[in-house]
């Protein structure tokens, strides 16, 4: 075979390899396209709302332009007053003032009513405009108010992320974090991390010994007990949550039992305790199953060898068995932690006021306060954390180790 | 496998302690389910056992909460909606997920880990974030408040289950079997239907059952995307728990427990079958 033919063959080989790779990718493509359209793109577009902020720039365009030339120090330029009078008049006519007012209210409490009140009389304003504004409400003489308008008039903003971390800013644009006792979202993020950590710890304390027990049963009873572990795993989340309400409420089974033995009734639900109990219960199988499958792969001869070499049973367990099974438990723990961070249903139903997590706050801003930018920023921070941990899971544990039951 | 506890006496003590603790954990896992079932037969509208129930007096039990379900058209309608949505999204997720898993299981898949991570991501993305994104986007394309919108949402959430179980099944699949079939004269279609499919079917069905259970239990996207026409069983339970919690919910819960037990048993049987067919590696 000549060198020329060899090169041709190599080229053909490469071509067919390329074709085969393309064919393989085509198998994945339909699902990828489907998820892009129904899941990934919608989430991306939603997160975009955390930085985009077109309301004031488009609905009060002249004001936005006039304030852009102002450095935020001292009094705003006169052009801003006349521009705002003009914009408010138009917004009132076109019925868009409500949108602007709602948007500005996120920036500064009380601005909704102020803007609506001012817009209603803006058509009567005459020179000098500054006095006309102050005649409606003295708040218009405060530079901070104009500063808030100026910040909102840019079409992109870091403001939602700042609010999501409890930062607010003065008229000249300096950031400062709220005092610790006034912080809402940072407190909630910390609480969410804390709950995820405690639930992971509880799952380990309950799940590791259970997995050990199952792994050391004979095969028949092992399958039976595994089914018992999987049964709650398969049972509807709402069913399990309902069950915990029935069990833990003031006149529920647990408290009735306590009372029958002369004990005091405890507040076990509609608070943090309820959230922790129900979440641990729901996430426990995610810890037991990976720990169990790793334990099955540890040859029993190893601990026996350690003991025959003079280790105490405890040393044999602690120095030989535990390090070998830790990866399974850690994999389970990481998954539990990731899932716990985004928990919504259980805290919403059994968390009461004190057991709410960050997801519940996102839902509140989505559906009740309608502050979608803030909801998106809170979601962006939460999702960022989850994605980092997910990548860690994929790298360290491996996604092919993810098994369901 | 040798039983170490027969060889070492210390393990008898340890195993005893461990067994007691493990049984305690099992009780914690199962208690809610085993409390809810008898409570659903309570003759009184309470969430606790009455004296009559504790003494097993037949007067303390009744089927009134089950009659409530049948008498209430909302529950029946919700059942219908749940089934339609779950069946449609399971079918879609199974077809898309199986194709993708076949691709992912091949050694020449480019950027395999990245795509795998992307396709499984609906499992770990916080559900509220996903539902919020879907809410805006589906509204803008006219899919909000439609059954199709919820089917798409549930398909996206069910896909990871199919991908995970199918890639696991396919990793134990010996591709030489296809080559053998082809060399013996089968055409690729015949090889697929007669060799590949029977071997991967158990994995596919259990992935589908997982996806079905996920859809049948999903409430958050329904809360965000669904209108009054799309009330599902979990949606009904959600408002039942939030508004006026009545023992009817316990009766529904009992039915769902029986239902999920059947799903679990089906998956377990499939797994055993599958394990018998796959060589130990």
XYZ file of C-alpha atoms in Angstrom:
686
model
C 0.000 0.000 0.000
C 1.448 3.338 -1.035
C 1.752 6.284 1.278
C -0.884 8.044 -0.771
C -3.400 5.250 -0.305
C -2.589 5.164 3.395
C -3.320 8.842 3.766
C -6.578 8.406 1.848
C -7.619 5.562 4.094
C -6.790 7.575 7.203
C -8.865 10.444 5.828
C -11.809 8.109 5.140
C -11.476 6.711 8.606
C -11.544 10.168 10.118
C -14.558 11.105 8.014
C -16.526 8.066 9.092
C -15.619 8.730 12.712
C -16.932 12.257 12.336
C -20.123 10.956 10.732
C -20.643 8.495 13.554
C -20.129 11.214 16.153
C -22.642 13.373 14.370
C -25.093 10.453 14.332
C -24.605 9.971 18.061
C -25.192 13.631 18.713
C -28.374 13.518 16.640
C -29.784 11.005 19.131
C -29.286 13.472 21.970
C -30.417 16.485 19.966
C -34.222 16.099 20.230
C -34.150 16.023 24.018
C -31.568 18.774 24.162
C -33.704 21.005 21.940
C -36.804 20.188 23.958
C -35.138 21.035 27.279
C -33.644 24.202 25.813
C -37.066 25.415 24.780
C -39.122 24.309 27.767
C -36.672 24.538 30.640
C -33.254 26.096 30.158
C -34.180 29.105 28.030
C -37.173 30.055 30.240
C -34.943 29.986 33.323
C -32.314 32.077 31.567
C -34.888 34.596 30.432
C -36.271 34.817 33.950
C -32.825 35.393 35.443
C -32.338 38.160 32.906
C -35.063 40.057 34.714
C -32.721 40.369 37.691
C -30.541 42.808 35.751
C -32.866 44.364 33.210
C -34.905 47.348 34.233
C -36.630 49.054 31.322
C -39.681 50.484 33.122
C -38.485 53.958 34.025
C -36.213 54.353 30.978
C -39.080 53.658 28.592
C -42.026 55.151 30.461
C -40.319 58.308 31.776
C -37.862 58.761 28.860
C -37.208 62.507 29.160
C -36.653 62.314 32.902
C -34.270 59.414 32.416
C -32.290 61.435 29.873
C -32.230 64.545 32.056
C -31.112 62.669 35.176
C -28.379 60.839 33.328
C -26.371 64.068 33.151
C -26.754 64.623 36.883
C -24.059 63.277 39.198
C -26.494 62.592 42.026
C -25.018 65.217 44.308
C -26.987 68.214 45.546
C -30.109 69.347 43.725
C -31.129 67.774 40.439
C -30.983 70.034 37.322
C -34.000 72.158 36.449
C -34.397 70.278 33.195
C -35.213 67.190 35.281
C -38.188 68.900 36.901
C -39.741 69.987 33.611
C -38.994 66.611 32.044
C -40.632 64.771 34.906
C -43.681 67.062 34.819
C -44.011 66.276 31.117
C -43.438 62.528 31.534
C -45.847 62.227 34.443
C -48.552 64.059 32.540
C -48.174 61.688 29.633
C -47.934 58.581 31.844
C -51.119 59.619 33.588
C -52.897 60.064 30.247
C -51.648 56.783 28.849
C -52.360 54.868 32.033
C -48.759 53.679 32.446
C -48.205 55.565 35.706
C -49.214 52.527 37.766
C -46.330 50.514 36.323
C -43.804 53.262 37.010
C -45.171 53.808 40.496
C -44.954 50.107 41.333
C -41.415 49.917 40.010
C -40.315 52.978 41.993
C -41.908 51.648 45.134
C -39.348 48.796 45.131
C -36.663 51.475 45.093
C -38.128 53.524 47.903
C -41.135 52.761 50.039
C -43.974 55.273 49.649
C -43.099 56.286 46.118
C -46.105 54.574 44.629
C -48.619 56.914 46.215
C -46.326 59.914 45.769
C -45.953 59.373 42.017
C -49.640 58.669 41.427
C -50.618 61.707 43.466
C -48.175 63.930 41.596
C -49.065 62.583 38.157
C -52.733 63.304 38.716
C -52.025 67.047 39.054
C -48.999 67.263 36.726
C -51.025 68.877 33.935
C -51.531 71.952 36.141
C -47.804 72.450 36.772
C -46.289 75.765 35.713
C -42.877 77.362 36.010
C -41.045 77.220 38.333
C -41.593 73.468 38.301
C -39.516 72.783 41.380
C -41.960 74.735 43.527
C -44.914 73.065 41.852
C -43.497 69.660 42.820
C -42.776 70.740 46.378
C -46.306 72.110 46.639
C -47.652 68.589 45.993
C -45.334 66.924 48.461
C -42.224 68.135 50.263
C -40.550 64.792 49.617
C -39.741 66.175 46.147
C -37.181 68.451 47.758
C -35.133 65.476 48.930
C -32.172 64.640 46.667
C -32.485 60.950 47.727
C -35.803 60.745 45.960
C -34.322 62.039 42.722
C -31.376 59.760 43.276
C -33.750 56.809 43.399
C -35.298 57.938 40.113
C -31.863 58.341 38.576
C -30.807 54.834 39.540
C -34.004 53.347 38.220
C -33.661 55.154 34.891
C -30.748 53.071 33.637
C -32.022 50.148 31.542
C -29.893 47.620 33.382
C -29.404 47.490 37.097
C -27.445 45.732 39.775
C -30.062 47.000 42.195
C -32.024 43.777 42.452
C -28.928 41.807 43.375
C -28.041 44.519 45.868
C -31.516 44.329 47.400
C -31.259 40.543 47.434
C -28.169 40.927 49.616
C -29.836 43.584 51.783
C -27.867 46.478 50.329
C -29.525 49.791 49.673
C -28.014 52.994 48.457
C -27.990 56.711 49.029
C -28.698 59.390 46.421
C -25.067 59.629 45.376
C -24.977 55.903 44.679
C -23.006 54.616 47.687
C -23.945 51.106 48.746
C -24.445 50.248 52.356
C -25.725 47.086 53.934
C -28.660 47.231 56.258
C -28.023 46.693 59.955
C -27.953 43.014 60.806
C -31.280 43.005 62.638
C -32.976 44.618 59.619
C -31.593 42.174 57.099
C -34.225 40.005 55.476
C -32.674 38.123 52.600
C -29.195 37.469 53.956
C -30.848 36.089 57.085
C -33.022 33.882 54.905
C -30.080 32.627 52.825
C -28.208 31.797 56.014
C -31.267 30.058 57.405
C -31.623 28.047 54.188
C -27.972 26.984 54.349
C -28.393 26.120 58.008
C -31.495 24.019 57.364
C -29.804 22.220 54.464
C -26.800 21.530 56.697
C -28.857 20.294 59.639
C -31.032 18.123 57.396
C -27.909 16.649 55.776
C -26.444 15.949 59.220
C -29.647 14.347 60.455
C -29.885 12.262 57.299
C -26.329 11.046 57.891
C -26.952 10.224 61.557
C -30.115 8.312 60.700
C -29.171 7.007 57.284
C -25.651 5.666 57.728
C -26.515 3.170 60.482
C -29.636 2.135 58.595
C -27.608 1.528 55.433
C -25.078 -0.466 57.491
C -27.891 -2.540 58.957
C -29.384 -3.269 55.524
C -26.025 -4.085 53.944
C -25.340 -6.692 56.620
C -28.659 -8.509 56.364
C -29.034 -11.744 54.470
C -30.233 -11.322 50.931
C -33.923 -12.071 51.450
C -34.536 -9.714 54.343
C -32.286 -7.157 52.671
C -34.627 -6.902 49.701
C -37.623 -6.640 51.981
C -36.117 -3.848 54.097
C -34.975 -2.034 50.967
C -38.558 -2.002 49.765
C -39.576 -0.527 53.114
C -37.024 2.262 52.570
C -38.201 2.828 49.030
C -41.891 2.925 49.899
C -41.834 6.413 51.424
C -39.477 7.446 48.605
C -42.195 6.540 46.114
C -45.041 7.989 48.088
C -46.326 11.370 47.021
C -44.596 14.264 48.742
C -47.942 15.823 49.528
C -49.122 12.596 51.082
C -46.086 12.486 53.353
C -46.476 16.134 54.252
C -50.144 15.564 55.058
C -49.115 12.640 57.214
C -46.700 14.779 59.195
C -49.391 17.360 59.759
C -51.724 14.638 61.044
C -48.967 13.274 63.263
C -47.471 16.449 64.652
C -50.278 18.982 65.005
C -51.434 20.099 68.430
C -54.222 17.532 68.509
C -52.344 15.036 66.394
C -51.192 11.526 67.145
C -47.825 12.403 68.702
C -49.200 15.095 70.979
C -52.188 12.937 71.989
C -49.760 10.178 72.927
C -47.634 12.617 74.905
C -50.720 13.950 76.678
C -51.937 10.431 77.463
C -48.669 9.828 79.298
C -49.057 13.072 81.180
C -46.608 15.030 79.055
C -47.023 18.519 77.740
C -48.181 19.180 74.197
C -45.340 20.467 72.032
C -45.333 22.824 69.071
C -44.031 20.412 66.497
C -45.462 21.796 63.300
C -45.937 25.108 61.500
C -42.484 26.111 62.684
C -38.840 25.224 62.094
C -39.187 21.873 63.889
C -41.864 20.814 61.435
C -39.729 21.822 58.454
C -36.707 19.914 59.793
C -38.639 16.742 60.620
C -40.528 16.589 57.348
C -37.513 17.461 55.198
C -35.298 14.897 56.902
C -37.974 12.282 56.394
C -38.333 13.080 52.711
C -34.615 13.280 51.931
C -33.450 10.320 54.049
C -33.677 7.727 51.223
C -31.276 9.837 49.129
C -28.678 9.230 51.859
C -29.457 5.589 52.589
C -29.376 4.290 49.020
C -25.902 5.476 47.908
C -24.369 4.649 51.302
C -25.890 1.186 51.115
C -24.648 0.461 47.622
C -21.082 1.434 48.562
C -21.261 -0.726 51.702
C -22.243 -3.715 49.590
C -19.022 -3.350 47.630
C -16.754 -3.456 50.702
C -15.410 -6.994 51.134
C -16.154 -8.219 54.684
C -12.710 -9.841 54.690
C -11.098 -6.429 55.124
C -12.434 -5.720 58.604
C -11.757 -9.306 59.587
C -8.181 -8.931 58.388
C -7.796 -5.749 60.436
C -9.111 -7.509 63.534
C -6.899 -10.552 63.040
C -3.959 -8.162 62.798
C -4.794 -6.885 66.255
C -7.138 -3.950 65.670
C -10.017 -3.591 68.065
C -13.427 -3.955 66.436
C -13.969 -0.225 66.792
C -10.586 0.574 65.223
C -11.321 -1.857 62.403
C -14.590 -0.071 61.749
C -13.241 3.423 62.136
C -9.938 2.996 60.270
C -10.950 0.490 57.594
C -14.681 0.263 57.046
C -15.740 3.857 57.593
C -13.178 5.459 55.222
C -14.170 2.999 52.531
C -17.875 3.732 52.864
C -17.537 7.467 53.403
C -17.622 8.293 49.650
C -21.082 6.748 49.388
C -22.347 8.672 52.381
C -20.696 11.864 51.144
C -22.288 11.447 47.719
C -25.663 10.987 49.371
C -25.034 13.914 51.695
C -24.110 16.265 48.863
C -27.256 15.315 46.968
C -29.383 15.816 50.084
C -27.784 19.219 50.630
C -28.369 20.315 47.026
C -31.995 19.218 47.076
C -32.604 20.765 50.494
C -31.374 24.183 49.334
C -34.234 24.475 46.862
C -36.988 23.059 49.051
C -40.307 24.769 48.663
C -43.370 22.572 49.208
C -42.555 21.238 52.656
C -41.626 24.603 54.237
C -44.673 26.197 52.620
C -47.020 23.627 54.123
C -45.485 22.810 57.506
C -42.983 25.623 58.068
C -45.346 28.195 59.504
C -43.720 31.597 59.794
C -40.330 30.588 61.168
C -39.682 27.598 58.936
C -39.754 29.366 55.571
C -36.796 29.081 53.217
C -35.456 31.180 50.352
C -37.643 29.411 47.767
C -40.732 30.523 49.649
C -39.516 34.115 49.496
C -38.959 33.794 45.740
C -42.509 32.517 45.376
C -43.764 35.440 47.470
C -42.073 37.994 45.224
C -43.246 36.130 42.125
C -46.896 35.853 43.015
C -47.745 38.269 45.808
C -45.502 41.333 45.790
C -44.919 41.009 42.015
C -41.344 42.249 42.436
C -40.110 39.972 39.664
C -36.682 41.545 39.425
C -35.999 40.793 43.067
C -37.452 37.291 42.717
C -35.094 36.740 39.781
C -32.093 38.050 41.725
C -32.845 35.832 44.729
C -33.326 32.938 42.306
C -30.072 33.768 40.545
C -28.113 33.611 43.796
C -29.798 30.366 44.848
C -29.323 28.796 41.422
C -25.684 29.892 41.345
C -25.040 28.044 44.608
C -26.878 24.953 43.439
C -25.027 24.890 40.108
C -21.630 25.124 41.830
C -22.525 22.203 44.101
C -23.981 20.278 41.160
C -20.743 20.677 39.191
C -18.872 19.526 42.290
C -21.149 16.494 42.473
C -20.670 15.719 38.773
C -16.877 16.060 39.053
C -16.264 14.298 42.333
C -19.054 11.748 42.542
C -19.880 11.362 38.859
C -23.351 11.629 37.392
C -23.349 7.974 36.359
C -23.336 7.126 40.063
C -26.711 8.780 40.418
C -29.078 5.885 40.954
C -32.727 5.951 41.766
C -33.470 3.216 44.233
C -21.417 -14.076 51.612
C -19.925 -15.043 54.930
C -21.722 -13.791 58.001
C -19.165 -12.016 60.165
C -21.465 -11.914 63.165
C -21.205 -15.666 63.498
C -17.444 -15.420 63.689
C -17.015 -12.479 66.032
C -18.917 -12.244 69.249
C -18.380 -8.479 69.685
C -20.429 -7.968 66.593
C -23.403 -9.600 68.256
C -23.613 -6.740 70.727
C -22.845 -4.140 68.125
C -25.308 -5.630 65.682
C -27.957 -5.632 68.411
C -27.513 -1.932 69.079
C -27.338 -1.209 65.399
C -30.440 -3.263 64.731
C -32.453 -1.419 67.375
C -31.337 1.944 66.042
C -31.967 0.945 62.425
C -35.432 -0.327 63.252
C -36.107 2.990 64.970
C -35.103 4.810 61.784
C -37.316 2.491 59.733
C -40.227 3.272 62.029
C -39.548 6.989 61.505
C -39.567 6.402 57.744
C -42.757 4.395 57.704
C -44.754 5.828 60.605
C -46.444 8.564 58.575
C -47.697 6.065 56.044
C -48.963 3.598 58.599
C -50.709 6.269 60.628
C -52.463 7.844 57.695
C -54.106 4.648 56.448
C -56.120 3.807 59.610
C -56.878 7.490 60.226
C -58.550 7.713 56.839
C -61.236 5.353 58.190
C -61.969 7.633 61.147
C -65.694 8.140 61.666
C -64.989 11.526 63.257
C -63.484 14.520 61.484
C -60.301 14.358 63.582
C -56.692 13.734 62.750
C -56.143 11.568 65.768
C -57.256 8.158 66.904
C -60.520 8.294 68.830
C -61.152 6.047 71.818
C -63.508 3.999 69.694
C -60.784 3.430 67.148
C -58.258 2.426 69.795
C -60.654 -0.146 71.219
C -61.371 -1.354 67.673
C -65.051 -0.545 68.101
C -66.576 -0.799 64.587
C -68.564 2.401 65.237
C -65.314 4.323 65.272
C -64.590 3.456 61.662
C -66.347 4.527 58.524
C -65.880 5.003 54.824
C -67.394 8.481 54.857
C -64.208 10.220 53.650
C -63.980 7.827 50.728
C -67.621 8.553 49.912
C -66.662 12.245 49.980
C -64.157 11.684 47.196
C -66.674 9.930 44.991
C -69.357 12.527 45.694
C -67.064 15.418 44.894
C -66.719 15.976 41.143
C -63.604 18.090 41.754
C -61.587 15.105 42.941
C -62.700 12.957 40.024
C -61.897 15.708 37.563
C -58.517 16.203 39.218
C -57.849 12.482 38.913
C -58.623 12.672 35.193
C -56.361 15.689 34.705
C -53.527 14.073 36.653
C -53.736 10.909 34.574
C -53.845 12.730 31.228
C -50.887 14.942 32.149
C -48.855 12.102 33.668
C -49.423 9.699 30.778
C -48.661 12.276 28.085
C -45.551 13.657 29.779
C -44.288 10.146 30.586
C -44.644 9.091 26.951
C -42.809 12.189 25.750
C -40.086 11.916 28.409
C -39.547 8.213 27.713
C -39.135 8.630 23.959
C -36.858 11.677 24.197
C -34.951 10.342 27.212
C -34.348 6.903 25.714
C -33.009 8.300 22.452
C -30.716 10.632 24.347
C -29.537 7.857 26.675
C -28.627 5.661 23.697
C -26.513 8.551 22.416
C -24.972 9.252 25.817
C -24.062 5.598 26.301
C -21.975 5.560 23.107
C -18.259 6.099 23.533
C -18.059 8.603 20.672
C -20.527 11.070 22.164
C -18.848 14.498 22.094
C -18.818 16.442 25.403
C -20.639 13.558 27.019
C -20.312 14.751 30.637
C -21.474 18.248 29.823
C -24.601 17.110 27.999
C -25.355 14.516 30.630
C -25.164 17.219 33.307
C -27.438 19.468 31.257
C -30.040 16.764 30.673
C -30.148 15.740 34.339
C -30.226 19.320 35.617
C -34.057 19.491 36.008
C -33.574 17.094 38.922
C -31.514 19.558 40.962
C -32.663 23.007 39.815
C -34.860 24.414 42.603
C -38.413 23.865 41.481
C -39.570 27.399 42.226
C -36.930 28.839 39.887
C -37.921 26.448 37.104
C -41.612 27.179 37.626
C -41.044 30.946 37.653
C -39.084 30.780 34.401
C -41.742 28.630 32.800
C -44.446 30.975 34.025
C -43.030 33.958 32.131
C -41.981 32.095 29.019
C -45.073 29.911 28.679
C -47.266 32.983 29.184
C -45.491 34.765 26.351
C -46.031 31.872 23.926
C -49.599 31.129 25.000
C -48.859 27.896 26.861
C -49.774 29.184 30.318
C -53.057 27.879 31.685
C -53.076 25.075 29.139
C -52.779 21.355 29.696
C -50.081 21.213 27.019
C -47.963 23.695 28.977
C -48.085 21.516 32.080
C -47.332 18.421 30.000
C -44.200 20.139 28.673
C -43.184 21.227 32.161
C -43.650 17.726 33.571
C -41.801 16.192 30.634
C -38.804 18.402 31.378
C -38.931 17.394 35.055
C -39.379 13.689 34.253
C -36.627 13.393 31.659
C -33.738 13.024 34.163
C -35.315 9.878 35.602
C -35.469 8.251 32.181
C -31.944 9.373 31.270
C -30.490 8.100 34.559
C -32.137 4.677 34.526
C -31.542 4.202 30.810
C -27.853 5.122 30.828
C -27.409 2.785 33.813
C -29.160 -0.010 31.921
C -27.225 0.633 28.729
C -23.874 0.702 30.518
C -24.460 -2.954 31.334
C -25.512 -3.681 27.778
C -23.139 -5.722 25.653
C -22.958 -4.158 22.202
C -21.399 -7.337 20.823
C -24.892 -8.822 20.954
C -26.007 -6.410 18.239
C -22.908 -7.147 16.189
C -23.624 -10.833 16.570
C -27.218 -10.359 15.417
C -26.081 -8.319 12.428
C -23.405 -10.827 11.460
C -26.021 -13.562 11.624
C -28.036 -11.739 8.992
C -30.481 -9.589 10.964
C -31.030 -6.117 9.539
C -30.501 -3.203 11.975
C -34.229 -2.825 12.646
C -34.647 -6.502 13.447
C -31.582 -6.386 15.661
C -33.065 -3.426 17.532
C -36.501 -4.973 18.018
C -35.364 -8.516 18.741
C -32.133 -7.956 20.675
C -31.742 -4.409 22.001
C -35.302 -3.656 22.992
C -36.025 -6.789 25.056
C -32.786 -6.221 26.987
C -33.279 -2.542 27.724
C -37.067 -2.625 28.114
C -36.997 -3.167 31.919
C -34.791 -0.099 32.382
C -36.980 1.883 30.055
C -40.165 0.911 31.830
C -38.776 1.673 35.267
C -37.532 5.049 34.029
C -41.008 5.680 32.660
C -42.603 4.707 35.978
C -40.299 7.148 37.771
C -41.270 9.892 35.361
C -44.922 9.011 35.809
C -44.668 9.144 39.592
C -42.832 12.483 39.368
C -45.552 14.009 37.215
C -48.345 12.512 39.267
C -46.877 14.139 42.378
C -45.857 17.503 40.946
C -47.607 20.579 42.284
C -45.368 23.636 41.935
C -45.461 24.037 38.145
C -49.200 23.366 38.282
C -49.527 26.185 40.827
C -47.605 28.545 38.538
C -48.847 27.430 35.132
C -52.217 25.826 35.649
C -55.578 27.471 35.470
C -58.839 26.197 36.943
C -59.071 23.708 34.074
C -55.788 22.064 35.057
C -56.452 21.176 38.681
C -54.602 17.952 39.422
C -54.688 15.669 42.448
C -51.629 17.268 44.090
C -53.102 20.707 43.362
C -56.332 19.673 45.084
C -54.382 18.313 48.039
C -52.323 21.499 48.216
C -55.358 23.716 48.574
C -56.927 21.139 50.881
C -53.932 21.333 53.232
C -53.677 25.124 53.022
C -57.334 26.000 53.312
C -59.456 23.557 55.204
C -57.729 20.349 56.073
C -60.366 17.624 56.153
C -59.916 13.881 56.557
C -60.948 13.512 52.911
C -57.307 14.282 52.193
C -56.302 11.286 54.296
C -58.544 9.084 52.177
C -56.973 10.467 48.997
C -53.543 9.982 50.555
C -54.353 6.345 51.334
C -55.380 5.721 47.744
C -52.165 7.345 46.561
C -50.106 5.219 48.962
C -51.648 2.067 47.510
C -51.016 3.416 44.038
C -47.361 4.221 44.714
C -46.832 0.834 46.373
C -47.987 -0.789 43.146
C -45.598 1.396 41.136
C -42.745 0.499 43.484
C -43.466 -3.217 43.240
C -43.530 -2.974 39.452
C -40.155 -1.214 39.424
C -38.670 -3.755 41.864
C -39.836 -6.666 39.717
C -38.329 -5.034 36.654
C -35.061 -4.482 38.489
C -34.851 -8.115 39.524
C -35.521 -9.177 35.963
C -32.935 -6.759 34.701
C -30.353 -7.883 37.270
C -30.909 -11.486 36.205
C -30.170 -10.558 32.589
C -27.149 -8.350 33.162
C -23.870 -10.102 33.918
C -22.277 -9.090 37.221
C -19.379 -6.795 36.567
